[in-house]
mmCIF file of C-alpha atoms in Angstrom:
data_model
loop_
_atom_site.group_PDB
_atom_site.id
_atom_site.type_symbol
_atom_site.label_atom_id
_atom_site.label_comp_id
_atom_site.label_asym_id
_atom_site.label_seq_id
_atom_site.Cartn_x
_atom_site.Cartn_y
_atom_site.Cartn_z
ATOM 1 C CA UNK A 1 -23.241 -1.040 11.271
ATOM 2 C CA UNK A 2 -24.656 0.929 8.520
ATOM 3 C CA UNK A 3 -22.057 -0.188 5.908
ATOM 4 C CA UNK A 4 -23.059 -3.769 6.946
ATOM 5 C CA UNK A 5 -18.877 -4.678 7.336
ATOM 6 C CA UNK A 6 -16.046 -4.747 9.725
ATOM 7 C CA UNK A 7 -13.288 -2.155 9.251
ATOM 8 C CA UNK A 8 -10.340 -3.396 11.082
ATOM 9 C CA UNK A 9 -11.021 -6.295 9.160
ATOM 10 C CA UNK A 10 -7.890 -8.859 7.611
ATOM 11 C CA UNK A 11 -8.492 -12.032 5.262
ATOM 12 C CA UNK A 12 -6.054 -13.416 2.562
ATOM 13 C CA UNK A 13 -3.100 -15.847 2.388
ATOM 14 C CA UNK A 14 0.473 -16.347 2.733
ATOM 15 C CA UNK A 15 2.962 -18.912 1.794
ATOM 16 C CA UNK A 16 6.778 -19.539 2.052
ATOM 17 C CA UNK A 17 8.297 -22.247 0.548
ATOM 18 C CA UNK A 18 12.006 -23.728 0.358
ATOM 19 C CA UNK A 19 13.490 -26.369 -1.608
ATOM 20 C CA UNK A 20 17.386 -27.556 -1.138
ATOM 21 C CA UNK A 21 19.795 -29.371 -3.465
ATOM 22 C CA UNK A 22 23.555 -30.568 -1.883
ATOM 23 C CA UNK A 23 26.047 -32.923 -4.082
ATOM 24 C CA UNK A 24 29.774 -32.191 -3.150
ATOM 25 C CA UNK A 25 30.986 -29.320 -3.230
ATOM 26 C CA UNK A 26 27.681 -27.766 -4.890
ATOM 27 C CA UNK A 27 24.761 -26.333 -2.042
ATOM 28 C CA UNK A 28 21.612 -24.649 -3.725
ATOM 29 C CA UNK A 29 18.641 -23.267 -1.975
ATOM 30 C CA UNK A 30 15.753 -21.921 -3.500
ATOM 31 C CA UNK A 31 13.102 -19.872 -0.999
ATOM 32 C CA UNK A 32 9.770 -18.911 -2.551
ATOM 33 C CA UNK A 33 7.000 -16.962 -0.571
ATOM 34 C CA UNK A 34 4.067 -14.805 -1.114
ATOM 35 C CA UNK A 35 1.497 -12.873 0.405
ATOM 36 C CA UNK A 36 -2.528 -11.367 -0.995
ATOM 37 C CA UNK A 37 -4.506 -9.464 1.934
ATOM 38 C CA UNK A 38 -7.118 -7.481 1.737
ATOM 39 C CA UNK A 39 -6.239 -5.007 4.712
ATOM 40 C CA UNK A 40 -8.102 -2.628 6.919
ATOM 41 C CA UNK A 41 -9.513 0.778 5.569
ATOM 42 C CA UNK A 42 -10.619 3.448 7.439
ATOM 43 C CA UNK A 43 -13.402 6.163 7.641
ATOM 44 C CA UNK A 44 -13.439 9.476 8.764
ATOM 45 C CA UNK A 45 -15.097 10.810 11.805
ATOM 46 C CA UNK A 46 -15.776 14.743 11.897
ATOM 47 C CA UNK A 47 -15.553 16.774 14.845
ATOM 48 C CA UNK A 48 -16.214 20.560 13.323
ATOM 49 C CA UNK A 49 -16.534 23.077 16.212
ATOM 50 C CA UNK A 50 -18.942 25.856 15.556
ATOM 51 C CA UNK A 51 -18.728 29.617 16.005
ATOM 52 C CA UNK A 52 -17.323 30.331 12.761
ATOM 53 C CA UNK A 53 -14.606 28.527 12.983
ATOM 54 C CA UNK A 54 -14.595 26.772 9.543
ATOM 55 C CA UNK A 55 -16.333 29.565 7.139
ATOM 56 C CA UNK A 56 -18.456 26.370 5.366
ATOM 57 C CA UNK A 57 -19.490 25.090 8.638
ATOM 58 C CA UNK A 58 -19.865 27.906 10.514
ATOM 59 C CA UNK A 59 -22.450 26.491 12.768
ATOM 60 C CA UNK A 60 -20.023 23.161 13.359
ATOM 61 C CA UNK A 61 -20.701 19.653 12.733
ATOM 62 C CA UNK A 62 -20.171 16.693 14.373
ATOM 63 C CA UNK A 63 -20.416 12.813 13.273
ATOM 64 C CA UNK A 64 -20.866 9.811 15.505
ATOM 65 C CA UNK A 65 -17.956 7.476 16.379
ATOM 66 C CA UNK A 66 -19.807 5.032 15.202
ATOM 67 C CA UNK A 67 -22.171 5.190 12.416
ATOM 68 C CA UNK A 68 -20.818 7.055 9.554
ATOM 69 C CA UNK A 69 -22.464 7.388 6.400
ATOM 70 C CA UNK A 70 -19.946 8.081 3.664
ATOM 71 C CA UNK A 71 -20.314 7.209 -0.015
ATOM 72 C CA UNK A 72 -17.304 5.796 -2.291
ATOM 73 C CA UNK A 73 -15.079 2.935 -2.192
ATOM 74 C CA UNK A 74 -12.789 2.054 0.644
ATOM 75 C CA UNK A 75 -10.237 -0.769 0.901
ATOM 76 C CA UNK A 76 -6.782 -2.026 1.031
ATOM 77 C CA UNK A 77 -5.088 -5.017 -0.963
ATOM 78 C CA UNK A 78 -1.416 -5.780 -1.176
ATOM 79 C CA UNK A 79 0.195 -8.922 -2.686
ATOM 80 C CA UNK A 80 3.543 -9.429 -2.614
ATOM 81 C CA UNK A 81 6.125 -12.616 -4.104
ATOM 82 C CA UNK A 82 9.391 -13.080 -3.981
ATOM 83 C CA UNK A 83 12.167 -15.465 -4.964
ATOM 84 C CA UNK A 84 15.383 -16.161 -3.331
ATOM 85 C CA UNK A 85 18.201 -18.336 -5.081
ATOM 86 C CA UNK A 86 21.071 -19.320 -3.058
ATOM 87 C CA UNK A 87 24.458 -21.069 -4.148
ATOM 88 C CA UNK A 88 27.518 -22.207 -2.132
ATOM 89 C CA UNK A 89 30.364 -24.150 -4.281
ATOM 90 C CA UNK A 90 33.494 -25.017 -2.807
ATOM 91 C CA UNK A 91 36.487 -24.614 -4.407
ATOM 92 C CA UNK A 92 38.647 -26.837 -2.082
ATOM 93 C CA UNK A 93 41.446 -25.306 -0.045
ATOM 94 C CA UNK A 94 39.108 -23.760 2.330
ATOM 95 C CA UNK A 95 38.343 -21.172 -0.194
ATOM 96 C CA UNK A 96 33.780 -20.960 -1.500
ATOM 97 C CA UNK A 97 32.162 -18.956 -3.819
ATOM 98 C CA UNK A 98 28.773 -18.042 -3.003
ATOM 99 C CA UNK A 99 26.346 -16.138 -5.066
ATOM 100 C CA UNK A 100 22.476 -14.860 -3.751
ATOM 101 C CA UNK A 101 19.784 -13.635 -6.518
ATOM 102 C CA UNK A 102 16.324 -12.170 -5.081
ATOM 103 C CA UNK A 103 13.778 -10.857 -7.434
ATOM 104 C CA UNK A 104 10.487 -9.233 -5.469
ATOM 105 C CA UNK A 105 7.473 -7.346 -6.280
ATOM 106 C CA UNK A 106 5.136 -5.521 -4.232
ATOM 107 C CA UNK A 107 1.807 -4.008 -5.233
ATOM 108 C CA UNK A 108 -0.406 -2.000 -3.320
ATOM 109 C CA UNK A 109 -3.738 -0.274 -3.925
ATOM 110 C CA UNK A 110 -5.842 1.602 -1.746
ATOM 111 C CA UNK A 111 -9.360 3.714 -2.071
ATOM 112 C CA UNK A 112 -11.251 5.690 0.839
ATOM 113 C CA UNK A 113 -14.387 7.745 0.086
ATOM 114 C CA UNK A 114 -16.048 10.576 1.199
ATOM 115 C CA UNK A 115 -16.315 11.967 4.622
ATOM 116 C CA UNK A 116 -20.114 12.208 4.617
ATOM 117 C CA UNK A 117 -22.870 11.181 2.137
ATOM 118 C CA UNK A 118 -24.572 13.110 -0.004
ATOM 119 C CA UNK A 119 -27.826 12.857 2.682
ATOM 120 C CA UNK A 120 -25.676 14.522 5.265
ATOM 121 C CA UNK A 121 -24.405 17.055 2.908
ATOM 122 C CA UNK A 122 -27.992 18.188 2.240
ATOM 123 C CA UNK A 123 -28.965 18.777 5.508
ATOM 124 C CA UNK A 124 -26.266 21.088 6.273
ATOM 125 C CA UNK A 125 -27.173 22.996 2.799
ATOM 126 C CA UNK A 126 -30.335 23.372 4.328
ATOM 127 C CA UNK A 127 -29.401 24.932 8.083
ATOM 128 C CA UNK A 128 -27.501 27.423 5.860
ATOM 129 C CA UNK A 129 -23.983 26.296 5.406
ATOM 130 C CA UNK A 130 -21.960 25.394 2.583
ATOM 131 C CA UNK A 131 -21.123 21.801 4.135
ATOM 132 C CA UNK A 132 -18.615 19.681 3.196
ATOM 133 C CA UNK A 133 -18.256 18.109 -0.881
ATOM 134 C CA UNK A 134 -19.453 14.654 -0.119
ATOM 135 C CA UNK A 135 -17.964 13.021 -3.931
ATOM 136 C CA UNK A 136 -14.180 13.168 -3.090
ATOM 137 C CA UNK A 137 -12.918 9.837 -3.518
ATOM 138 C CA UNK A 138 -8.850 9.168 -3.428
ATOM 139 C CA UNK A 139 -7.337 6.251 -5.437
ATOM 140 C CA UNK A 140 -3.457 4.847 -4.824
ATOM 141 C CA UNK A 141 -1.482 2.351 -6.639
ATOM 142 C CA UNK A 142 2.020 1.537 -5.608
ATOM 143 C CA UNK A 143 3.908 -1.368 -7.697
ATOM 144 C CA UNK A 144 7.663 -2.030 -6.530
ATOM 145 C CA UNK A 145 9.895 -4.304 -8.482
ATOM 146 C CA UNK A 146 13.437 -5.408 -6.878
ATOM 147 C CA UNK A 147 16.380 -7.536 -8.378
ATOM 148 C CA UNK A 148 19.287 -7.996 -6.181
ATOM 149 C CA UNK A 149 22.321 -9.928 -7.199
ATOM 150 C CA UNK A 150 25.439 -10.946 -4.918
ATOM 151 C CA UNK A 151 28.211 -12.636 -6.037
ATOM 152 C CA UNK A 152 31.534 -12.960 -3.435
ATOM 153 C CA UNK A 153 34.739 -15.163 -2.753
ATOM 154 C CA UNK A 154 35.668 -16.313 0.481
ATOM 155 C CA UNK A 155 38.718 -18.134 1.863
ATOM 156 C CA UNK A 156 41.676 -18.463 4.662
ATOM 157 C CA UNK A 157 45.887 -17.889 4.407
ATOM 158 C CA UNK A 158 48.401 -18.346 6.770
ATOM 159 C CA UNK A 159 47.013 -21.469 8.507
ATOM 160 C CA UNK A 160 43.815 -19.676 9.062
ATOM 161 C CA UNK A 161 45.258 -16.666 10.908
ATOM 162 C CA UNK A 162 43.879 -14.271 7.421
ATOM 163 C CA UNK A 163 40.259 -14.761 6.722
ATOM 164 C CA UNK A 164 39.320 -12.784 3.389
ATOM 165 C CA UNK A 165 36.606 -12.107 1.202
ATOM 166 C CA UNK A 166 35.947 -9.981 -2.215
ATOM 167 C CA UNK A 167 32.828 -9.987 -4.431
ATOM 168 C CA UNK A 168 30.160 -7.116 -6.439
ATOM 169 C CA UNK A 169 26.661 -7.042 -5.589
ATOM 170 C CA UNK A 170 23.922 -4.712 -7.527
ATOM 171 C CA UNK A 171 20.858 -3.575 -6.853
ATOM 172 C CA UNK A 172 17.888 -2.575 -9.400
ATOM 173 C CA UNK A 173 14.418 -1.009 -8.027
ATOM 174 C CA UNK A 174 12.045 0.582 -9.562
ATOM 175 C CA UNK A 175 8.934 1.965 -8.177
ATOM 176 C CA UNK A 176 5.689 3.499 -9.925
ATOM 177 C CA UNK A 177 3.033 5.540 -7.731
ATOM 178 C CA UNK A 178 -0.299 6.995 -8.996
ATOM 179 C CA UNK A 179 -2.491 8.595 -6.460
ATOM 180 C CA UNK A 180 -5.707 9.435 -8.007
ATOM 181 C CA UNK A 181 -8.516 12.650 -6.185
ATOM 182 C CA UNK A 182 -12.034 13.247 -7.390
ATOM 183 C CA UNK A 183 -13.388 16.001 -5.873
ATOM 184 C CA UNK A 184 -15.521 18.807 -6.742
ATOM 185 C CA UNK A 185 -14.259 21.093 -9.974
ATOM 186 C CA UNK A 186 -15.083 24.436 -8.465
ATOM 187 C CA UNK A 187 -13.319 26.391 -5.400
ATOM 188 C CA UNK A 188 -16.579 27.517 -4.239
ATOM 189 C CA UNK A 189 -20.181 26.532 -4.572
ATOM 190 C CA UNK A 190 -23.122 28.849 -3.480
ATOM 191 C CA UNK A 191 -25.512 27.572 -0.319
ATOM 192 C CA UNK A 192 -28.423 25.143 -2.039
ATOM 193 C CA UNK A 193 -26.288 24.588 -4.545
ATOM 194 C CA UNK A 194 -23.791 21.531 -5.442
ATOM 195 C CA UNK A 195 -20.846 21.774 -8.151
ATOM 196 C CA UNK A 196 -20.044 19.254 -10.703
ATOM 197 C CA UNK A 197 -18.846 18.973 -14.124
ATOM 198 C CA UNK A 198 -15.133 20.097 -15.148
ATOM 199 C CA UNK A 199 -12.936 22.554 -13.598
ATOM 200 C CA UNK A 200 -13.534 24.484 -17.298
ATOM 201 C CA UNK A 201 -17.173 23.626 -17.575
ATOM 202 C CA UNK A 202 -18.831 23.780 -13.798
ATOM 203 C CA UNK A 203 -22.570 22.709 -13.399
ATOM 204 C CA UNK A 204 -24.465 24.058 -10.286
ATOM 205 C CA UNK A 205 -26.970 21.287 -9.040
ATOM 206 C CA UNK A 206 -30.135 22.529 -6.820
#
């Protein structure tokens, strides 16, 4: 309820179409569909135990089920489209050649935030622990791009008793994936004290 939205979620559209063209011996169908959703995220819910267990939370920490305060962006989109070209042509004889082309491409992005918010992140400063880094934020893109291509002969000998076929098909893909972290530049930051900056030029924050 604090982040005024519903995680699980799911809105968009999607759409298939097909259009098909027979004259003699010539049968073409061409398929057509598409998809753009804005998916569920998530958030993270921390169950710390205390006793030392984690040296930066030595006293534990716990967050509620429900309400969890965490800064960043979170989300989920992926669209998709794809084409699909069919031909059949017969050749007479009892013998077709048949060809199928799909082209497709998939993209998908996603961005969660922070386990806790900077509010939290104070208070546990203040009991004496070094907390939890409350700026990470994690950034994914994922684009795949597809081209598949069939192309086969099929027929019948000796009064149908042989069935045969022979053909090539290929298959390009091609897939790019950047995953981007933001986090805090230094492995360790003093109690009452939060890092930022560069890895090469760290600034302690009071």
């Amino acid at each position: 309820p604090n982040h005024d939205k519903y995680y699980d979620k799911t809105n968009g559209w999607t759409a298939r179409g097909q259009i098909r063209y027979r004259s003699g011996p010539l049968d073409m169908t061409l398929l057509v569909d598409g998809q753009d959703l804005r998916l569920p995220s998530f958030v993270n819910s921390l169950v710390i135990p205390g006793g030392g267990v984690n040296a930066a939370v030595p006293q534990g920490f716990t967050q509620s089920r429900f309400i969890l305060p965490h800064e960043g962006e979170d989300g989920l989109q992926q669209k998709t489209v794809r084409g699909m070209l069919m031909i059949s042509y017969d050749l007479g004889g009892g013998t077709v050649i048949e060809s199928t082309t799909m082209a497709t491409r998939w993209h998908s992005s996603q961005q969660y935030g922070a386990a806790i918010d900077l509010a939290t992140a104070i208070q546990l400063r203040a009991s004496g622990q070094i907390g939890i880094y409350p700026f990470t934020q994690v950034r994914t893109d994922v684009v795949d791009r597809t081209l598949y291509q069939d192309v086969h002969v099929k027929g019948s000998a000796a009064d149908g008793r042989l069935n045969w076929l022979v053909g090539v098909e290929g298959l390009y893909q091609k897939d790019d994936y950047a995953l981007i972290i933001g986090a805090a530049p230094c492995a360790f930051t003093p109690a009452g004290c939060f890092c930022t900056g560069t890895p090469s030029s760290p600034v302690c924050i009071k």
